Amino acid sequence: MIWYVLAVFFAGFFLGRFLNTKWIGKYKVILVLTFFLLFSLGLRIGSNDELFGKIDSIAIFGFIIALFGSAGSFLFAFLLEKISSGGFFNSWKDEKARRKIGPSEGE
């Protein structure tokens, strides 16, 4: 199937090099075709009873994947920012030095 998609894409690419394509932007053909594609996709999903019966579990798994993906991205970005600024290791060294001295001796 992917070969058909690539073949159609490259056929359009080569035809676009030789044809006048200003009418595509004028009549918003791509927008209309995108809406038609989304409508046909929704129609196909809505008519599939097996898929429609599993829509609640698909939504739950989608939410869990999005939640853990966001949390992992946030945690990775937080750790990367701390490590790249040197704050992570400096605060760890300061805490280690403070423990050696002790809170009453340091003041």
Coordinates of N, CA, C and O in Angstrom, one line a residue:
M1 N 0.8 -1.2 0.0 CA 0.0 0.0 0.0 C 0.9 1.2 0.0 O 0.5 2.2 -0.6
I2 N 2.0 1.2 0.8 CA 2.8 2.4 0.8 C 3.4 2.7 -0.5 O 3.7 3.9 -0.9
W3 N 3.6 1.7 -1.4 CA 4.2 1.9 -2.7 C 3.2 2.6 -3.6 O 3.7 3.5 -4.4
Y4 N 1.9 2.4 -3.4 CA 0.9 3.1 -4.2 C 0.9 4.6 -3.8 O 0.8 5.5 -4.6
V5 N 1.0 4.8 -2.5 CA 1.0 6.2 -2.0 C 2.3 6.9 -2.5 O 2.2 8.1 -3.0
L6 N 3.4 6.3 -2.4 CA 4.6 6.9 -2.9 C 4.6 7.1 -4.5 O 5.0 8.1 -5.0
A7 N 4.0 6.1 -5.2 CA 3.9 6.3 -6.6 C 3.0 7.4 -7.0 O 3.3 8.2 -7.9
V8 N 1.8 7.6 -6.3 CA 0.9 8.7 -6.6 C 1.6 10.0 -6.2 O 1.5 11.0 -6.9
F9 N 2.3 10.0 -5.1 CA 3.0 11.3 -4.7 C 4.0 11.7 -5.7 O 4.0 12.9 -6.2
F10 N 4.8 10.8 -6.2 CA 5.9 11.1 -7.2 C 5.3 11.5 -8.6 O 5.8 12.3 -9.3
A11 N 4.1 10.8 -8.9 CA 3.5 11.1 -10.1 C 2.9 12.6 -10.1 O 3.1 13.4 -11.0
G12 N 2.4 13.0 -9.0 CA 1.9 14.3 -8.8 C 3.1 15.3 -8.8 O 3.0 16.4 -9.3
F13 N 4.2 14.9 -8.2 CA 5.4 15.7 -8.1 C 5.9 16.0 -9.5 O 6.1 17.2 -9.9
F14 N 6.0 15.0 -10.4 CA 6.5 15.2 -11.7 C 5.5 15.9 -12.6 O 5.9 16.8 -13.4
L15 N 4.2 15.7 -12.4 CA 3.2 16.4 -13.2 C 3.2 17.9 -12.8 O 3.0 18.8 -13.6
G16 N 3.4 18.1 -11.5 CA 3.4 19.5 -11.0 C 4.5 20.3 -11.5 O 4.5 21.6 -11.6
R17 N 5.6 19.7 -12.0 CA 6.7 20.4 -12.6 C 6.4 20.9 -13.9 O 7.0 21.9 -14.4
F18 N 5.5 20.3 -14.6 CA 5.2 20.7 -16.0 C 3.8 21.3 -16.2 O 3.6 21.9 -17.3
L19 N 2.9 21.2 -15.3 CA 1.6 21.7 -15.4 C 1.4 23.0 -14.6 O 2.1 23.3 -13.7
N20 N 0.4 23.8 -15.1 CA 0.0 25.0 -14.3 C -0.9 24.6 -13.1 O -2.0 24.1 -13.3
T21 N -0.4 24.8 -11.9 CA -1.2 24.4 -10.7 C -1.7 25.5 -9.9 O -2.0 25.3 -8.7
K22 N -1.9 26.7 -10.5 CA -2.4 27.8 -9.7 C -3.9 27.6 -9.3 O -4.4 28.1 -8.3
W23 N -4.6 26.8 -10.1 CA -6.0 26.6 -9.8 C -6.2 25.8 -8.5 O -7.2 25.9 -7.8
I24 N -5.2 25.0 -8.1 CA -5.3 24.2 -6.9 C -5.3 25.2 -5.7 O -6.1 25.0 -4.7
G25 N -4.5 26.2 -5.6 CA -4.6 27.2 -4.6 C -5.8 28.1 -4.6 O -6.3 28.5 -3.6
K26 N -6.3 28.4 -5.8 CA -7.4 29.2 -6.0 C -8.7 28.6 -5.4 O -9.5 29.3 -4.8
Y27 N -8.9 27.4 -5.7 CA -10.2 26.7 -5.3 C -10.0 25.9 -4.0 O -11.0 25.2 -3.6
K28 N -8.9 25.9 -3.4 CA -8.6 25.2 -2.1 C -9.0 23.7 -2.2 O -9.7 23.2 -1.4
V29 N -8.4 23.1 -3.3 CA -8.7 21.7 -3.5 C -8.2 20.8 -2.4 O -8.8 19.9 -2.0
I30 N -7.0 21.2 -1.9 CA -6.4 20.4 -0.9 C -7.2 20.4 0.4 O -7.4 19.3 1.0
L31 N -7.7 21.5 0.8 CA -8.6 21.6 1.9 C -9.8 20.8 1.8 O -10.2 20.0 2.7
V32 N -10.5 20.9 0.6 CA -11.7 20.1 0.4 C -11.4 18.6 0.4 O -12.1 17.8 1.0
L33 N -10.3 18.2 -0.2 CA -9.9 16.8 -0.2 C -9.6 16.3 1.2 O -9.9 15.2 1.5
T34 N -8.9 17.2 2.0 CA -8.6 16.8 3.4 C -9.9 16.6 4.2 O -10.0 15.6 4.9
F35 N -10.9 17.4 4.0 CA -12.2 17.3 4.7 C -12.9 16.0 4.2 O -13.5 15.3 5.0
F36 N -12.8 15.7 2.9 CA -13.4 14.5 2.4 C -12.7 13.3 3.0 O -13.4 12.3 3.3
L37 N -11.4 13.3 3.1 CA -10.6 12.2 3.6 C -11.0 12.0 5.1 O -11.2 10.8 5.5
L38 N -11.1 13.1 5.9 CA -11.5 12.9 7.3 C -12.9 12.4 7.4 O -13.2 11.6 8.3
F39 N -13.8 12.9 6.6 CA -15.2 12.4 6.6 C -15.2 10.9 6.3 O -15.9 10.1 7.0
S40 N -14.5 10.5 5.3 CA -14.6 9.0 4.9 C -13.9 8.2 6.0 O -14.3 7.1 6.2
L41 N -12.9 8.7 6.7 CA -12.2 8.0 7.8 C -13.2 7.9 8.9 O -13.4 6.8 9.5
G42 N -13.9 8.9 9.3 CA -14.9 8.8 10.3 C -16.1 7.9 10.0 O -16.6 7.2 10.8
L43 N -16.5 7.9 8.7 CA -17.5 7.1 8.2 C -17.1 5.6 8.3 O -17.9 4.8 8.8
R44 N -15.9 5.3 8.0 CA -15.4 4.0 8.1 C -15.3 3.5 9.5 O -15.6 2.3 9.8
I45 N -14.8 4.3 10.4 CA -14.7 4.0 11.8 C -16.1 3.8 12.4 O -16.3 2.9 13.2
G46 N -17.0 4.7 12.1 CA -18.3 4.6 12.7 C -19.1 3.4 12.2 O -20.0 2.9 12.9
S47 N -18.8 2.9 11.0 CA -19.5 1.7 10.5 C -18.9 0.4 11.0 O -19.5 -0.6 10.9
N48 N -17.7 0.5 11.7 CA -17.1 -0.8 12.2 C -17.6 -1.0 13.6 O -17.1 -0.3 14.5
D49 N -18.5 -2.0 13.8 CA -19.0 -2.2 15.1 C -18.0 -2.8 16.1 O -18.0 -2.4 17.3
E50 N -17.1 -3.6 15.6 CA -16.0 -4.1 16.5 C -15.1 -3.0 17.0 O -14.8 -3.0 18.2
L51 N -14.7 -2.1 16.2 CA -13.9 -1.0 16.6 C -14.7 0.0 17.5 O -14.1 0.5 18.5
F52 N -15.9 0.2 17.1 CA -16.7 1.1 17.9 C -17.0 0.6 19.3 O -17.2 1.3 20.3
G53 N -17.1 -0.8 19.5 CA -17.3 -1.4 20.8 C -16.0 -1.3 21.7 O -16.2 -1.3 22.9
K54 N -14.9 -1.1 21.1 CA -13.6 -1.0 21.9 C -13.2 0.5 22.0 O -12.1 0.7 22.5
I55 N -14.0 1.4 21.7 CA -13.6 2.8 21.7 C -13.3 3.3 23.1 O -12.4 4.1 23.3
D56 N -14.0 2.7 24.1 CA -13.7 3.2 25.5 C -12.3 2.7 26.0 O -11.5 3.5 26.6
S57 N -11.9 1.5 25.6 CA -10.6 1.0 26.0 C -9.5 1.7 25.2 O -8.4 2.0 25.7
I58 N -9.8 2.0 23.9 CA -8.8 2.7 23.1 C -8.6 4.1 23.7 O -7.5 4.6 23.8
A59 N -9.7 4.7 24.2 CA -9.6 6.1 24.7 C -8.8 6.0 26.0 O -7.9 6.9 26.3
I60 N -9.0 5.0 26.9 CA -8.2 4.9 28.1 C -6.7 4.7 27.8 O -5.9 5.3 28.4
F61 N -6.4 3.8 26.9 CA -5.0 3.5 26.6 C -4.4 4.8 26.0 O -3.2 5.1 26.2
G62 N -5.1 5.5 25.1 CA -4.6 6.7 24.6 C -4.3 7.8 25.6 O -3.3 8.4 25.6
F63 N -5.2 7.9 26.6 CA -5.0 8.8 27.7 C -3.8 8.4 28.5 O -2.9 9.3 28.9
I64 N -3.6 7.1 28.8 CA -2.5 6.7 29.6 C -1.2 6.9 28.8 O -0.2 7.4 29.4
I65 N -1.1 6.6 27.5 CA 0.1 6.8 26.7 C 0.4 8.3 26.7 O 1.6 8.7 26.9
A66 N -0.6 9.1 26.5 CA -0.3 10.6 26.5 C 0.1 11.1 27.8 O 1.1 11.9 27.9
L67 N -0.4 10.6 28.9 CA 0.0 11.0 30.3 C 1.4 10.6 30.6 O 2.2 11.5 31.0
F68 N 1.8 9.4 30.3 CA 3.1 8.9 30.6 C 4.1 9.6 29.7 O 5.3 9.8 30.0
G69 N 3.7 9.8 28.4 CA 4.6 10.4 27.5 C 4.9 11.9 27.9 O 6.0 12.3 27.8
S70 N 3.9 12.6 28.3 CA 4.1 13.9 28.8 C 4.9 14.0 30.1 O 5.8 14.8 30.2
A71 N 4.6 13.1 31.0 CA 5.4 13.1 32.3 C 6.9 12.7 32.0 O 7.8 13.3 32.6
G72 N 7.1 11.7 31.1 CA 8.5 11.4 30.8 C 9.2 12.5 30.1 O 10.4 12.8 30.4
S73 N 8.5 13.2 29.2 CA 9.2 14.3 28.5 C 9.5 15.4 29.5 O 10.6 16.1 29.5
F74 N 8.6 15.7 30.4 CA 8.8 16.7 31.4 C 10.0 16.4 32.3 O 10.9 17.2 32.6
L75 N 10.0 15.1 32.8 CA 11.1 14.7 33.7 C 12.4 14.7 32.9 O 13.4 15.2 33.5
F76 N 12.5 14.2 31.7 CA 13.7 14.3 30.9 C 14.2 15.7 30.7 O 15.4 16.0 30.9
A77 N 13.3 16.6 30.3 CA 13.7 18.0 30.1 C 14.1 18.6 31.4 O 15.1 19.4 31.4
F78 N 13.5 18.3 32.5 CA 13.9 18.9 33.8 C 15.3 18.4 34.2 O 16.2 19.2 34.6
L79 N 15.6 17.1 34.1 CA 16.9 16.5 34.4 C 18.0 17.1 33.4 O 19.1 17.4 33.9
L80 N 17.6 17.2 32.2 CA 18.6 17.7 31.2 C 18.9 19.1 31.5 O 20.1 19.5 31.4
E81 N 17.9 19.9 31.9 CA 18.2 21.3 32.2 C 19.1 21.4 33.5 O 20.0 22.2 33.5
K82 N 18.8 20.6 34.4 CA 19.6 20.6 35.7 C 21.0 20.2 35.4 O 22.0 20.8 35.9
I83 N 21.2 19.1 34.6 CA 22.5 18.6 34.3 C 23.3 19.6 33.4 O 24.5 19.9 33.7
S84 N 22.7 20.2 32.4 CA 23.4 21.1 31.5 C 23.8 22.4 32.2 O 24.8 23.0 31.9
S85 N 23.0 22.8 33.2 CA 23.3 24.1 33.9 C 24.3 23.9 35.0 O 24.8 24.8 35.6
G86 N 24.5 22.6 35.3 CA 25.5 22.3 36.4 C 24.8 22.4 37.8 O 25.5 22.1 38.8
G87 N 23.6 22.7 37.8 CA 22.9 22.9 39.1 C 22.7 21.5 39.8 O 22.7 21.5 41.1
F88 N 22.5 20.5 39.1 CA 22.2 19.2 39.7 C 23.4 18.7 40.5 O 23.3 18.3 41.6
F89 N 24.6 18.7 39.9 CA 25.8 18.2 40.5 C 26.3 19.2 41.6 O 26.8 18.8 42.6
N90 N 26.1 20.5 41.4 CA 26.5 21.5 42.4 C 25.7 21.4 43.6 O 26.2 21.5 44.7
S91 N 24.4 21.2 43.5 CA 23.5 21.1 44.6 C 23.8 19.8 45.4 O 23.7 19.7 46.6
W92 N 24.1 18.8 44.6 CA 24.5 17.5 45.3 C 25.8 17.6 46.0 O 25.9 17.1 47.2
K93 N 26.8 18.3 45.5 CA 28.1 18.5 46.2 C 27.9 19.4 47.4 O 28.5 19.2 48.5
D94 N 27.0 20.5 47.3 CA 26.8 21.4 48.4 C 26.1 20.6 49.5 O 26.4 20.8 50.7
E95 N 25.2 19.7 49.2 CA 24.5 18.9 50.2 C 25.4 18.0 50.9 O 25.4 17.8 52.1
K96 N 26.4 17.4 50.1 CA 27.4 16.5 50.7 C 28.3 17.2 51.6 O 28.6 16.8 52.7
A97 N 28.7 18.4 51.2 CA 29.6 19.2 52.0 C 28.9 19.7 53.3 O 29.5 19.8 54.4
R98 N 27.7 20.1 53.2 CA 26.9 20.5 54.3 C 26.7 19.4 55.4 O 26.8 19.6 56.6
R99 N 26.6 18.2 54.9 CA 26.4 17.0 55.8 C 27.7 16.8 56.5 O 27.7 16.4 57.7
K100 N 28.9 17.0 55.9 CA 30.1 16.8 56.5 C 30.4 17.8 57.7 O 30.8 17.5 58.7
I101 N 30.0 19.0 57.4 CA 30.2 20.1 58.3 C 29.2 20.1 59.4 O 29.5 20.2 60.6
G102 N 28.0 19.8 59.0 CA 26.9 19.8 60.0 C 26.2 21.2 60.1 O 26.9 22.2 59.8
P103 N 25.0 21.2 60.4 CA 24.3 22.5 60.4 C 24.8 23.5 61.5 O 24.8 24.7 61.3
S104 N 25.2 23.0 62.7 CA 25.6 24.0 63.7 C 27.0 24.5 63.5 O 27.3 25.6 63.9
E105 N 27.8 23.7 62.9 CA 29.2 24.1 62.7 C 29.4 25.0 61.5 O 30.3 25.9 61.5
G106 N 28.5 25.0 60.6 CA 28.6 25.8 59.4 C 28.2 27.3 59.7 O 28.6 28.2 58.9
E107 N 27.5 27.5 60.7 CA 27.0 28.9 61.0 C 28.0 29.7 61.8 O 28.8 29.3 62.5

